[in-house]
């Protein structure tokens, strides 16, 4: 009988051991599956992030570039050249108060005097709407943020003509990572595991250049190595840092300087932990297919416009800008195009 009890005991122990092993295997399997699911989710989020940057790195085949300046050539056939009886002007697509007709009326009046045409303001709040209007001939003169210029050039035929500049003819700003003045964050490496606010996907200083810089410097990627959110504007990003909603944010130094100059924020409340190379500011330009004489008149009106005493001077002069200065897209936007190429490579690597 004792022998039978011993055998039963051994069988029970063996069954329990098998059950324990099976349970352990199930736990390990569940843990592995959960880890794989998390990694897949992170990969999708990262892929979506870089896809949202939407870099367009080459000129659409519908346009020609015989002179190699990376811009769409004007139609040689005069019949294909646009000769509108009314010009339509817009500023950068946004909900911002600077995107109002009254802010730009003085400039539109100058363009009207130079061209002899009525100039009407088109308020656009979505870049896609702005691009579509350019492509369809419903928008003739416009302004675009630094990071949106290459996509506009390559997909709509936008021709950058000038930008905000100083008396000496120079222009530009730097992308800065800002934190609260009392933040323990001292350098880019400290951002790993932190919360970062980006402005909007196509913004150069507020998103693309910053995300690419982090990847190149330390190889951290969104979602995997830091949390992120969009604020859809530099002011929103600065407010998010100030309120402690995020730990850091990349912003444009000229926008920051203007906000300080207008007493909208206190410079002493923030600290910069990184400053980039010089980037060009927003670009003003026109549609590629306008008649040559009209293009020249528009460019002259922009470059000859007097900022002193104007609403443009009041709004955009706090960073030292005093006039519009000419730009050469191929040279002045070279760094921005490199950022776009890096974003395109990152997107392609993640979708393979």
Rosetta silent file (secondary structure, phi, psi, omega in degrees, C-alpha in Angstrom):
SEQUENCE: XXXXXXXXXXXXXXXXXXXXXXXXXXXXXXXXXXXXXXXXXXXXXXXXXXXXXXXXXXXXXXXXXXXXXXXXXXXXXXXXXXXXXXXXXXXXXXXXXXXXXXXXXXXXXXXXXXXXXXXXXXXXXXXXXXXXXXXXXXXXXXXXXXXXXXXXXXXXXXXXXXXXXXXXXXXXXXXXXXXXXXXXXXXXXXXXXXXXXXXXXXXXXXXXXXXXXXXXXXXXXXXXXXXXXXXXXXXXXXXXXXXXXXXXXXXXXXXXXXXXXXXXXXXXXXXXXXXXXXXXXXXXXXXXXXXXXXXXXXXXXXXXXXXXXXXXXXXXXXXXXXXXXXXXXXXXXXXXXXXXXXXXXXXXXXXX
SCORE:     score description
SCORE:     0.000 S_00000001
   1 L     0.000  -42.319  178.247    0.000    0.000    0.000 S_00000001
   2 H   -60.765  -35.432  178.347    2.847    2.332    0.857 S_00000001
   3 H   -63.374  -43.649  179.684    4.310    1.575   -2.529 S_00000001
   4 H   -62.889  -42.262  178.816    1.044    2.568   -4.234 S_00000001
   5 H   -62.778  -38.374  178.879    0.880    5.773   -2.214 S_00000001
   6 H   -63.817  -42.202  179.597    4.428    6.590   -3.225 S_00000001
   7 H   -64.354  -42.281  179.208    3.657    6.031   -6.873 S_00000001
   8 H   -61.513  -43.101 -179.868    0.548    8.242   -6.641 S_00000001
   9 H   -60.490  -42.852  179.734    2.562   10.934   -4.919 S_00000001
  10 H   -63.214  -40.098 -179.919    5.203   10.838   -7.665 S_00000001
  11 H   -65.420  -41.342  179.008    2.521   11.056  -10.352 S_00000001
  12 H   -61.950  -44.816  179.396    0.890   14.044   -8.617 S_00000001
  13 H   -61.453  -41.366  179.710    4.243   15.778   -8.324 S_00000001
  14 H   -63.958  -43.181  179.167    4.980   15.082  -11.988 S_00000001
  15 H   -62.733  -44.217  179.103    1.588   16.455  -13.052 S_00000001
  16 H   -62.811  -38.414  178.821    2.073   19.536  -10.898 S_00000001
  17 H   -64.010  -43.387  178.260    5.545   20.036  -12.368 S_00000001
  18 H   -63.491  -41.024  179.481    4.163   19.783  -15.886 S_00000001
  19 H   -63.477  -42.465  179.166    1.358   22.184  -15.002 S_00000001
  20 H   -64.024  -41.428  178.785    3.839   24.627  -13.519 S_00000001
  21 H   -63.295  -42.860  179.734    6.050   24.362  -16.582 S_00000001
  22 H   -63.605  -42.157  179.251    3.051   24.900  -18.847 S_00000001
  23 H   -63.798  -42.544  178.493    1.963   27.903  -16.802 S_00000001
  24 H   -62.263  -41.750  178.128    5.463   29.316  -16.912 S_00000001
  25 H   -62.834  -40.586  179.797    5.619   28.816  -20.665 S_00000001
  26 H   -63.610  -40.862  179.257    2.238   30.520  -21.018 S_00000001
  27 H   -64.698  -44.848  178.602    3.432   33.490  -18.963 S_00000001
  28 H   -62.098  -44.068  179.705    6.624   33.783  -21.013 S_00000001
  29 H   -62.067  -45.679  179.779    4.668   33.438  -24.252 S_00000001
  30 H   -61.851  -40.870  179.379    2.134   36.061  -23.144 S_00000001
  31 H   -63.998  -42.437  179.073    4.962   38.375  -22.102 S_00000001
  32 H   -65.154  -41.785  179.259    6.711   37.892  -25.448 S_00000001
  33 H   -64.174  -40.849  178.479    3.481   38.487  -27.356 S_00000001
  34 H   -63.753  -42.475  178.805    2.803   41.625  -25.335 S_00000001
  35 H   -63.071  -43.125  178.917    6.345   42.861  -25.993 S_00000001
  36 H   -63.186  -40.049  179.561    5.994   42.131  -29.717 S_00000001
  37 H   -64.884  -40.844  178.272    2.654   43.967  -29.794 S_00000001
  38 H   -64.919  -43.036  179.101    4.185   46.968  -28.030 S_00000001
  39 H   -63.871  -39.972  179.128    7.145   47.013  -30.413 S_00000001
  40 H   -65.303  -39.376  178.921    4.799   46.766  -33.402 S_00000001
  41 H   -64.977  -42.947  178.651    2.699   49.642  -32.006 S_00000001
  42 H   -63.354  -43.261  179.848    5.779   51.787  -31.476 S_00000001
  43 H   -61.200  -41.921  179.115    7.026   50.995  -34.992 S_00000001
  44 H   -64.406  -43.606 -179.675    3.655   51.997  -36.475 S_00000001
  45 H   -62.973  -43.701  178.479    3.605   55.230  -34.485 S_00000001
  46 H   -62.499  -42.849  179.315    7.158   56.078  -35.524 S_00000001
  47 H   -62.223  -43.774  179.217    6.342   55.305  -39.152 S_00000001
  48 H   -64.422  -36.971  179.593    3.223   57.469  -38.988 S_00000001
  49 H   -61.143  -51.272 -177.779    5.220   60.272  -37.379 S_00000001
  50 H   -70.645  -30.400  175.747    7.803   60.398  -40.157 S_00000001
  51 H   -67.203  -34.846 -178.891    5.137   59.927  -42.828 S_00000001
  52 H   -66.768  -23.481  176.928    3.265   62.917  -41.382 S_00000001
  53 L   -65.977  -25.049  172.589    6.325   65.096  -42.048 S_00000001
  54 L    49.666   52.058  178.964    5.498   64.465  -45.709 S_00000001
  55 L   -69.714  133.454  176.421    8.868   65.432  -47.202 S_00000001
  56 L  -117.712  110.841 -166.668    8.771   65.993  -50.968 S_00000001
  57 L  -104.504    3.550  178.661   12.342   65.921  -52.230 S_00000001
  58 L  -147.109  155.340 -178.119   12.065   66.349  -56.000 S_00000001
  59 L   -68.917  133.191  178.895   10.252   68.490  -58.546 S_00000001
  60 L   -58.724  137.788 -178.820    7.039   67.014  -59.897 S_00000001
  61 L   -58.284  -17.121  179.571    7.505   65.764  -63.502 S_00000001
  62 L   -67.702  -19.624  179.663    4.694   68.077  -64.615 S_00000001
  63 L  -103.649  155.451  176.620    7.173   70.952  -64.254 S_00000001
  64 L  -111.159  148.312  177.362   10.373   71.634  -66.201 S_00000001
  65 L  -138.255   72.464 -175.385   13.671   72.911  -64.784 S_00000001
  66 L   -69.611  -29.044 -176.533   15.923   73.562  -67.773 S_00000001
  67 L   -93.087   -1.363  174.839   18.216   76.009  -65.947 S_00000001
  68 L    71.147   22.752  179.463   18.820   73.757  -62.931 S_00000001
  69 L   -90.616    7.187  178.213   17.745   76.243  -60.270 S_00000001
  70 L    71.692    9.676  179.217   15.421   73.588  -58.734 S_00000001
  71 L  -114.478  153.225  178.185   12.394   75.754  -59.547 S_00000001
  72 L   -67.060  132.091  177.697    9.641   75.243  -62.107 S_00000001
  73 L   -74.676  145.639  175.202   10.316   77.138  -65.338 S_00000001
  74 L   -67.635  147.454  178.651    7.702   79.601  -66.544 S_00000001
  75 L   -59.068  131.458  178.031    5.782   78.405  -69.639 S_00000001
  76 L   -73.532  -34.019  178.333    7.576   79.468  -72.824 S_00000001
  77 L   -72.639  116.607 -177.097    4.295   79.504  -74.733 S_00000001
  78 H   -58.432  -30.374 -179.533    2.714   82.881  -73.989 S_00000001
  79 H   -65.163  -22.792 -179.264   -0.726   81.343  -74.330 S_00000001
  80 H   -93.444   -4.095  179.795    0.010   79.180  -71.273 S_00000001
  81 L   -81.926  136.397 -178.154    1.158   82.108  -69.134 S_00000001
  82 E   -78.506  130.738  177.609   -1.337   83.309  -66.527 S_00000001
  83 L  -130.787   72.126 -176.781   -2.529   86.912  -66.889 S_00000001
  84 L   -65.985  150.494  176.158   -5.116   87.346  -64.134 S_00000001
  85 L   -89.615  -10.407  175.691   -7.294   90.460  -64.015 S_00000001
  86 E  -143.525  134.084  178.966   -7.231   90.245  -60.207 S_00000001
  87 E   -95.438  141.982  178.179   -4.405   89.032  -57.984 S_00000001
  88 E  -113.721  128.651 -176.418   -5.070   86.860  -54.923 S_00000001
  89 E  -120.518  144.780  173.236   -2.699   87.111  -51.947 S_00000001
  90 L  -145.344  160.400  173.800   -2.445   85.047  -48.765 S_00000001
  91 L  -103.493 -175.286 -179.393   -0.155   84.678  -45.773 S_00000001
  92 L   -55.791  131.992 -179.868    0.950   81.458  -44.053 S_00000001
  93 L   -61.894  120.963  179.105   -2.006   79.150  -43.429 S_00000001
  94 L  -172.391  173.931  173.873   -2.938   79.351  -39.737 S_00000001
  95 L   -96.355    4.794 -174.055   -5.547   80.475  -37.235 S_00000001
  96 L   -68.455  153.466 -179.160   -3.120   83.161  -36.043 S_00000001
  97 L   -65.686  -20.555  177.719   -4.142   86.819  -35.907 S_00000001
  98 L   -70.715  -13.975  179.813   -1.366   87.666  -38.401 S_00000001
  99 L   -92.581   55.886  179.077   -3.417   85.755  -40.988 S_00000001
 100 L  -130.251  147.443 -176.844   -5.905   88.599  -41.450 S_00000001
 101 H   -57.839  -39.887 -176.805   -6.442   90.885  -44.450 S_00000001
 102 H   -60.541  -32.865 -179.421   -5.898   94.069  -42.396 S_00000001
 103 H   -64.743  -27.809 -172.663   -2.370   92.951  -41.467 S_00000001
 104 H  -115.579    6.805 -175.838   -1.378   92.802  -45.128 S_00000001
 105 H   -60.647  -41.123 -179.293   -3.499   95.547  -46.697 S_00000001
 106 H   -62.310  -40.669  178.315   -0.586   98.004  -46.989 S_00000001
 107 H   -68.269  -41.561  179.205    1.501   95.425  -48.849 S_00000001
 108 H   -63.521  -36.754  177.331   -1.412   94.467  -51.083 S_00000001
 109 H   -63.140  -40.558  179.417   -1.946   98.153  -51.909 S_00000001
 110 H   -65.272  -40.881  177.892    1.718   98.436  -52.937 S_00000001
 111 H   -64.926  -38.972  178.854    1.434   95.345  -55.148 S_00000001
 112 H   -63.938  -40.703  178.907   -1.742   96.795  -56.672 S_00000001
 113 H   -65.013  -39.767 -177.321   -0.026  100.099  -57.456 S_00000001
 114 H   -71.713  -38.272 -174.693    2.937   98.338  -59.070 S_00000001
 115 H   -95.936  -18.475 -176.677    0.891   95.901  -61.174 S_00000001
 116 L    76.966   14.282 -178.438   -2.198   97.998  -61.855 S_00000001
 117 L  -116.666  151.139  173.887   -4.380   95.117  -60.658 S_00000001
 118 E   -70.028  140.748  179.168   -6.778   94.752  -57.775 S_00000001
 119 E  -118.722  123.676 -178.020   -5.357   92.526  -55.021 S_00000001
 120 E  -111.558  143.074 -179.343   -7.719   90.415  -52.913 S_00000001
 121 E   -90.153  136.698  175.355   -6.856   88.615  -49.678 S_00000001
 122 L  -118.124  115.173  179.401   -7.494   84.887  -49.281 S_00000001
 123 L   -89.757  115.395  179.247   -7.451   83.642  -45.696 S_00000001
 124 L  -117.265  138.729 -179.055   -6.382   79.996  -45.581 S_00000001
 125 L  -113.843   -3.512 -179.749   -6.052   77.980  -42.378 S_00000001
 126 L  -129.096  128.289 -178.531   -4.908   74.682  -43.872 S_00000001
 127 H   -59.696  -35.112  178.877   -1.700   74.264  -45.889 S_00000001
 128 H   -60.894  -39.892  177.240   -3.388   71.698  -48.122 S_00000001
 129 H   -64.657  -39.617  179.173   -5.951   74.325  -49.083 S_00000001
 130 H   -64.562  -46.379  178.923   -3.145   76.800  -49.773 S_00000001
 131 H   -61.628  -43.001 -178.189   -1.257   74.326  -51.985 S_00000001
 132 H   -64.055  -40.003  178.715   -4.414   73.413  -53.878 S_00000001
 133 H   -64.555  -38.411  176.928   -5.204   77.076  -54.548 S_00000001
 134 H   -64.168  -46.212 -178.607   -1.677   77.606  -55.910 S_00000001
 135 H   -62.580  -37.650 -174.368   -1.931   74.572  -58.185 S_00000001
 136 L   -88.578    2.924  179.215   -5.362   75.580  -59.497 S_00000001
 137 L    77.578   14.398  179.802   -4.467   79.190  -60.250 S_00000001
 138 L   -92.506   -6.267  179.000   -6.744   80.502  -57.491 S_00000001
 139 L  -137.342  128.810 -173.804   -3.810   81.937  -55.517 S_00000001
 140 L  -110.373  -34.713 -178.379   -1.054   84.020  -57.113 S_00000001
 141 E  -131.662  133.416 -177.980    1.071   85.476  -54.295 S_00000001
 142 E  -156.615  172.948  175.653    1.606   83.845  -50.924 S_00000001
 143 E  -125.347  145.878 -178.672    3.906   83.207  -47.982 S_00000001
 144 E  -135.887  145.375  175.493    4.983   79.846  -46.601 S_00000001
 145 L   -64.440  156.386 -175.385    6.782   78.727  -43.479 S_00000001
 146 H   -47.583  -50.620 -175.605   10.386   77.608  -43.909 S_00000001
 147 H   -72.157  -17.908 -178.665    9.671   73.882  -43.800 S_00000001
 148 H   -89.566  -14.452 -175.454    6.725   74.064  -46.199 S_00000001
 149 H   -60.376  -49.280 -179.259    8.619   75.847  -48.981 S_00000001
 150 H   -58.186  -41.310  179.154   10.288   72.772  -50.595 S_00000001
 151 H   -64.995  -39.200  178.583    6.979   70.883  -50.807 S_00000001
 152 H   -66.682  -42.248  177.610    5.289   73.945  -52.316 S_00000001
 153 H   -59.634  -46.052 -172.810    8.127   74.398  -54.822 S_00000001
 154 H   -79.605  -24.026 -175.320    8.035   70.746  -55.855 S_00000001
 155 H  -114.557  -15.299 -178.063    4.278   70.183  -55.997 S_00000001
 156 H  -123.616   -9.846 -176.198    2.690   73.554  -56.840 S_00000001
 157 L    81.391   18.433  178.665    5.329   75.482  -58.795 S_00000001
 158 E   -61.776  135.326  179.083    5.746   78.063  -56.041 S_00000001
 159 E  -113.650  105.180  178.137    8.604   80.517  -56.736 S_00000001
 160 E   -66.150  133.966 -177.473   10.210   81.957  -53.552 S_00000001
 161 E  -118.022  -38.430 -176.591   11.151   85.610  -54.086 S_00000001
 162 E  -157.027  172.276 -179.922   11.993   87.192  -50.740 S_00000001
 163 E  -149.350  174.915  176.195   11.984   86.811  -46.972 S_00000001
 164 E   -67.083  134.496 -179.001   12.198   88.865  -43.784 S_00000001
 165 E  -146.878  174.789 -178.223   15.615   90.518  -43.499 S_00000001
 166 L  -103.513  176.104 -177.295   17.704   93.139  -41.740 S_00000001
 167 L   -57.041  -35.183 -177.611   19.201   96.427  -42.906 S_00000001
 168 L   -82.469    4.347  177.355   22.443   94.714  -43.926 S_00000001
 169 L    89.263   -5.193  179.950   20.551   92.282  -46.159 S_00000001
 170 L   -81.566  159.624  178.452   21.034   89.262  -43.915 S_00000001
 171 L  -153.266  164.029  174.772   18.210   86.996  -42.828 S_00000001
 172 L   133.822  165.324  178.420   17.661   83.812  -40.899 S_00000001
 173 E  -146.452  173.160  177.175   16.873   82.221  -37.580 S_00000001
 174 E  -120.740  147.500  172.013   18.005   79.255  -35.536 S_00000001
 175 E   -82.751  127.122 -179.958   16.097   76.262  -34.270 S_00000001
 176 E  -122.966  144.326  168.868   16.359   76.149  -30.495 S_00000001
 177 E   -95.832  120.683  179.404   15.332   73.597  -27.910 S_00000001
 178 E  -111.444  150.152  174.662   13.918   75.482  -24.939 S_00000001
 179 E  -135.028  170.260  175.040   13.126   74.296  -21.409 S_00000001
 180 E   -65.211  151.630 -175.744   11.922   76.120  -18.306 S_00000001
 181 L   -58.094  -33.667 -178.128   14.613   78.210  -16.665 S_00000001
 182 L   -97.847   14.565 -179.221   14.689   75.977  -13.589 S_00000001
 183 L   -68.871  143.410  175.911   14.573   72.685  -15.523 S_00000001
 184 L   -74.591   -9.856 -179.636   17.204   70.050  -14.654 S_00000001
 185 L   -71.494  123.880 -175.907   17.585   69.373  -18.399 S_00000001
 186 L  -114.610  -26.095 -176.241   20.955   70.744  -19.528 S_00000001
 187 L  -148.578  171.501 -176.952   21.635   69.130  -22.910 S_00000001
 188 H   -57.524  -37.400 -178.049   19.991   67.148  -25.715 S_00000001
 189 H   -59.227  -26.268 -178.160   20.995   63.829  -24.153 S_00000001
 190 H   -75.392   -7.143 -178.040   18.791   64.674  -21.162 S_00000001
 191 H   -80.660  -11.748  179.672   15.685   64.613  -23.375 S_00000001
 192 L   -61.247  127.119 -179.718   15.621   60.812  -23.521 S_00000001
 193 L    82.749    2.533 -177.554   12.453   59.624  -21.800 S_00000001
 194 L   -97.836 -179.145 -179.943   11.062   63.172  -21.581 S_00000001
 195 E  -105.458  127.158 -177.156    8.024   64.929  -23.087 S_00000001
 196 E  -122.950  136.550  176.618    8.584   67.075  -26.194 S_00000001
 197 E  -102.730  124.411  171.588    6.143   69.424  -27.929 S_00000001
 198 E  -103.383  154.135 -179.036    6.359   69.819  -31.711 S_00000001
 199 L   -75.646  -73.077  178.221    4.440   72.542  -33.523 S_00000001
 200 L  -149.668  158.422 -171.290    3.107   70.853  -36.673 S_00000001
 201 L   -51.493  -46.632 -173.263    4.431   68.111  -39.014 S_00000001
 202 L   -86.918   -2.492  179.506    5.777   70.300  -41.840 S_00000001
 203 L   -66.387  132.611 -179.174    7.256   72.975  -39.593 S_00000001
 204 H   -71.484  -65.241 -177.190   11.028   73.114  -40.025 S_00000001
 205 H   -71.154  -32.592 -175.763   12.184   74.490  -36.677 S_00000001
 206 H   -82.387   -8.442 -178.178    9.128   73.324  -34.768 S_00000001
 207 H  -153.922  -70.554 -169.130    9.293   69.696  -35.880 S_00000001
 208 H   -57.921  -53.654 -177.436   11.274   68.310  -38.838 S_00000001
 209 H   -63.012  -37.059 -179.280   14.712   69.772  -38.121 S_00000001
 210 H   -67.109  -46.729 -179.298   14.341   69.014  -34.415 S_00000001
 211 H   -63.625  -40.964  179.538   13.294   65.378  -34.903 S_00000001
 212 H   -68.731  -37.427  178.074   16.076   64.777  -37.416 S_00000001
 213 H   -61.058  -46.212 -179.447   18.635   66.447  -35.141 S_00000001
 214 H   -60.398  -40.690  179.417   17.709   64.162  -32.256 S_00000001
 215 H   -65.922  -41.714 -177.540   18.063   61.100  -34.485 S_00000001
 216 H   -71.593  -36.773 -175.943   21.435   62.212  -35.837 S_00000001
 217 H   -78.446  -42.737 -171.054   22.853   63.265  -32.464 S_00000001
 218 H  -134.040   -5.854 -177.536   21.625   60.449  -30.199 S_00000001
 219 L    64.388   21.002  172.068   19.417   58.162  -32.312 S_00000001
 220 L   -78.891  144.627 -178.193   16.346   58.582  -30.075 S_00000001
 221 L  -124.797  151.060 -177.573   13.089   58.227  -31.970 S_00000001
 222 E   -58.145  143.328  179.244    9.555   59.443  -31.176 S_00000001
 223 L    78.422  -46.034 -179.857    7.404   57.158  -29.039 S_00000001
 224 L   -73.908  -42.257 -173.038   10.243   54.720  -28.479 S_00000001
 225 L  -116.597  -12.667  175.776   12.577   57.115  -26.666 S_00000001
 226 E  -158.036  153.536  176.552   10.446   60.145  -25.840 S_00000001
 227 E   -85.195  152.450 -177.898    6.816   61.195  -25.642 S_00000001
 228 E  -149.461  160.428  176.912    5.575   63.828  -28.069 S_00000001
 229 E  -154.767  160.709  175.458    2.568   65.900  -29.030 S_00000001
 230 E  -101.043  140.259  176.006    1.625   68.588  -31.557 S_00000001
 231 L  -111.675  -13.068  178.454    0.687   72.121  -30.451 S_00000001
 232 L    62.759   29.986  174.127    0.184   73.519  -33.981 S_00000001
 233 L   170.965  150.261 -179.800    2.110   76.698  -33.295 S_00000001
 234 H   -63.615  -38.822  179.316    5.258   78.100  -31.684 S_00000001
 235 H   -61.756  -41.666  178.396    3.200   80.033  -29.156 S_00000001
 236 H   -63.357  -39.495  178.835    1.424   76.825  -28.160 S_00000001
 237 H   -66.263  -42.411  179.561    4.738   74.994  -27.741 S_00000001
 238 H   -64.975  -40.558  177.233    6.188   77.803  -25.626 S_00000001
 239 H   -63.428  -39.707 -179.339    3.045   77.843  -23.474 S_00000001
 240 H   -62.954  -38.998  176.670    3.237   74.054  -23.049 S_00000001
 241 H   -66.968  -45.937 -178.174    6.804   74.362  -21.734 S_00000001
 242 H   -60.289  -38.587 -177.594    5.862   77.254  -19.457 S_00000001
 243 L   -82.188   -6.067 -178.833    2.904   75.337  -18.007 S_00000001
 244 L    78.174   13.800  178.705    4.970   72.200  -17.409 S_00000001
 245 L   -72.742  -27.579  175.163    2.824   70.166  -19.797 S_00000001
 246 L  -135.068  164.721 -178.865    5.995   69.148  -21.638 S_00000001
 247 L   -89.364  -26.372 -176.406    9.666   69.179  -20.693 S_00000001
 248 E  -158.781  164.156  177.484   11.029   70.818  -23.831 S_00000001
 249 E  -155.924  139.244  172.429   10.086   72.190  -27.242 S_00000001
 250 E   -84.562  133.034 -179.309   11.930   73.136  -30.439 S_00000001
 251 E  -139.349  167.230  177.057   11.063   76.671  -31.581 S_00000001
 252 E   -88.340  129.784 -175.811   12.229   79.298  -34.076 S_00000001
 253 H   -62.065  -33.882 -179.383   14.509   81.898  -32.514 S_00000001
 254 H   -69.973  -37.318  176.731   12.971   84.756  -34.524 S_00000001
 255 H   -64.950  -43.785  178.527    9.448   83.868  -33.363 S_00000001
 256 H   -59.715  -44.646 -178.804   10.700   83.671  -29.769 S_00000001
 257 H   -63.849  -39.585  178.749   12.429   87.057  -30.136 S_00000001
 258 H   -64.695  -40.618 -179.774    9.275   88.670  -31.531 S_00000001
 259 H   -66.810  -37.757  175.879    7.191   87.324  -28.642 S_00000001
 260 H   -66.289  -43.390 -178.443    9.729   88.635  -26.128 S_00000001
 261 H   -62.914  -29.601  179.850    9.831   91.990  -27.935 S_00000001
 262 L   -95.985   10.904  178.655    6.043   92.307  -27.718 S_00000001
 263 L    59.557   29.400  176.450    6.053   91.312  -24.008 S_00000001
 264 L   -81.813  -26.463  176.558    4.010   88.197  -24.715 S_00000001
 265 L  -141.960  163.715  175.658    6.532   86.070  -22.813 S_00000001
 266 L  -103.949  124.780 -178.993    9.500   86.643  -20.492 S_00000001
 267 H   -60.415  -33.085 -177.009   12.854   85.502  -21.828 S_00000001
 268 H   -69.617  -11.905  179.482   14.044   84.835  -18.276 S_00000001
 269 H   -80.423  -10.284 -174.314   11.365   82.131  -17.854 S_00000001
 270 E  -129.122  162.995  177.008   13.126   79.901  -20.384 S_00000001
 271 E  -140.015  136.799  179.093   16.548   78.487  -21.134 S_00000001
 272 E   -92.015  131.153  178.953   17.955   77.274  -24.447 S_00000001
 273 E  -107.123   -4.132  178.899   19.810   73.950  -24.392 S_00000001
 274 E  -163.047  141.007  173.208   20.637   73.866  -28.119 S_00000001
 275 E  -130.406  133.031 -175.805   20.927   76.228  -31.093 S_00000001
 276 E   -87.993 -174.638  168.965   21.137   74.992  -34.682 S_00000001
 277 E   -67.114  171.220 -179.557   22.727   76.337  -37.814 S_00000001
 278 E   -75.183  132.005  174.126   21.043   79.298  -39.499 S_00000001
 279 E  -112.812  154.161  175.381   17.797   78.592  -41.367 S_00000001
 280 L   -76.125  149.743  177.654   15.977   80.948  -43.767 S_00000001
 281 L   -75.631 -165.705  177.867   12.730   82.541  -42.511 S_00000001
 282 L   -59.923  150.708 -178.864    9.330   82.323  -44.184 S_00000001
 283 E  -111.682  136.295  171.810    9.321   82.863  -47.952 S_00000001
 284 E  -103.746  139.028 -179.236    7.106   85.180  -49.979 S_00000001
 285 E  -166.799 -162.297 -172.911    6.667   84.328  -53.635 S_00000001
 286 E  -146.910  171.946  179.925    4.317   83.710  -56.523 S_00000001
 287 E   -71.084  142.257 -173.836    2.983   81.105  -58.931 S_00000001
 288 L   -65.338  -27.460 -170.435    5.462   79.913  -61.564 S_00000001
 289 L   -94.705   10.422  175.669    3.160   80.406  -64.564 S_00000001
 290 E   -67.551  149.804  178.304    2.495   84.137  -64.179 S_00000001
 291 L   -57.328  140.514 -176.093    3.530   86.253  -67.160 S_00000001
 292 H   -50.243  -44.227 -179.089    7.210   87.357  -66.832 S_00000001
 293 H   -63.378  -40.400 -179.847    6.415   91.077  -66.580 S_00000001
 294 H   -66.258  -39.902  176.969    3.841   90.446  -63.854 S_00000001
 295 H   -59.789  -44.662 -179.973    6.322   88.300  -61.921 S_00000001
 296 H   -62.690  -41.922 -178.999    8.889   91.104  -62.072 S_00000001
 297 H   -64.865  -40.523  179.308    6.357   93.676  -60.886 S_00000001
 298 H   -64.564  -45.929  179.357    5.315   91.512  -57.927 S_00000001
 299 H   -61.034  -42.067  179.202    8.937   90.908  -56.896 S_00000001
 300 H   -63.794  -41.954 -179.373    9.689   94.643  -57.142 S_00000001
 301 H   -62.578  -40.243  179.248    6.635   95.534  -55.056 S_00000001
 302 H   -66.235  -49.246 -174.882    7.708   93.129  -52.318 S_00000001
 303 H   -71.879  -25.142 -178.744   11.349   94.225  -52.242 S_00000001
 304 H   -92.197   -6.738 -176.272   10.533   97.959  -52.420 S_00000001
 305 L   -63.027  132.194 -178.638    7.881   97.877  -49.696 S_00000001
 306 L   -90.154  118.164 -178.084    8.722  100.261  -46.820 S_00000001
 307 L   -76.372  -32.670 -172.827    8.394   98.593  -43.431 S_00000001
 308 L   -58.031  124.990  179.021    8.789  101.704  -41.308 S_00000001
 309 L    80.733   -1.577 -178.245    5.459  102.709  -39.786 S_00000001
 310 L   -93.689  164.490  177.138    3.631   99.766  -41.348 S_00000001
 311 H   -67.011  -30.831  177.184    1.728   96.974  -39.608 S_00000001
 312 H   -65.247  -44.044  179.105    4.249   94.517  -41.032 S_00000001
 313 H   -62.462  -40.425  179.981    7.091   96.443  -39.419 S_00000001
 314 H   -65.928  -42.664 -174.593    5.281   96.545  -36.083 S_00000001
 315 H   -77.989  -41.220 -171.094    4.431   92.846  -36.106 S_00000001
 316 H  -110.725    6.787 -177.722    7.596   91.315  -37.577 S_00000001
 317 L   -93.562   -3.858 -176.358   10.296   93.840  -36.679 S_00000001
 318 L   -65.341  -20.519  179.444   10.814   92.830  -33.056 S_00000001
 319 L   -94.283    6.213  179.411   13.566   90.384  -34.051 S_00000001
 320 L   103.397   -5.125  178.753   15.486   93.064  -35.969 S_00000001
 321 L   -70.693  140.074 -177.167   13.895   92.550  -39.385 S_00000001
 322 L  -131.608   -8.426 -176.412   13.360   95.817  -41.278 S_00000001
 323 E  -167.440  172.887  172.043   12.576   94.860  -44.863 S_00000001
 324 E   -88.339  136.757  178.609   12.084   92.108  -47.413 S_00000001
 325 E  -122.747  147.067 -178.268   15.337   90.753  -48.866 S_00000001
 326 E   -68.172  153.562  178.750   15.758   88.588  -52.009 S_00000001
 327 L  -130.703  154.215  174.024   16.439   84.862  -51.722 S_00000001
 328 L  -117.032  105.865 -172.964   17.992   82.194  -53.936 S_00000001
 329 H   -53.836  -45.598 -175.859   16.086   78.973  -53.276 S_00000001
 330 H   -58.192  -37.344 -178.576   18.827   76.617  -54.463 S_00000001
 331 H   -91.432  -49.741 -171.571   21.320   78.086  -51.982 S_00000001
 332 H   -70.449  -25.062 -179.198   19.220   79.477  -49.146 S_00000001
 333 L  -106.013   16.390 -178.961   17.053   76.380  -48.703 S_00000001
 334 H   -61.500  -44.220 -179.216   19.861   73.808  -49.055 S_00000001
 335 H   -65.950  -39.000  178.988   19.890   72.988  -45.320 S_00000001
 336 H   -64.436  -39.106  179.254   16.094   72.673  -45.247 S_00000001
 337 H   -67.858  -33.637  176.319   16.205   70.265  -48.182 S_00000001
 338 H   -65.028  -37.756  176.017   18.800   68.155  -46.344 S_00000001
 339 H   -62.292  -44.907  178.870   16.408   67.931  -43.411 S_00000001
 340 H   -61.503  -40.423 -179.959   13.653   66.797  -45.786 S_00000001
 341 H   -65.032  -39.878  177.670   15.948   64.185  -47.316 S_00000001
 342 H   -64.014  -40.063  178.783   16.796   62.847  -43.846 S_00000001
 343 H   -66.795  -38.480  178.936   13.091   62.662  -42.991 S_00000001
 344 H   -64.930  -42.048  178.827   12.374   60.868  -46.264 S_00000001
 345 H   -63.843  -43.743  179.548   15.135   58.322  -45.564 S_00000001
 346 H   -61.893  -41.757  179.058   13.830   57.717  -42.024 S_00000001
 347 H   -63.201  -45.539 -178.882   10.307   57.200  -43.345 S_00000001
 348 H   -65.434  -38.990  178.931   11.467   54.749  -46.014 S_00000001
 349 H   -62.397  -36.361 -176.500   13.608   52.798  -43.550 S_00000001
 350 H   -79.314  -20.215 -177.552   10.637   52.325  -41.224 S_00000001
 351 H  -100.872    3.855  178.521    8.259   51.197  -43.985 S_00000001
 352 L   -74.311    0.000    0.000   10.513   48.551  -45.522 S_00000001
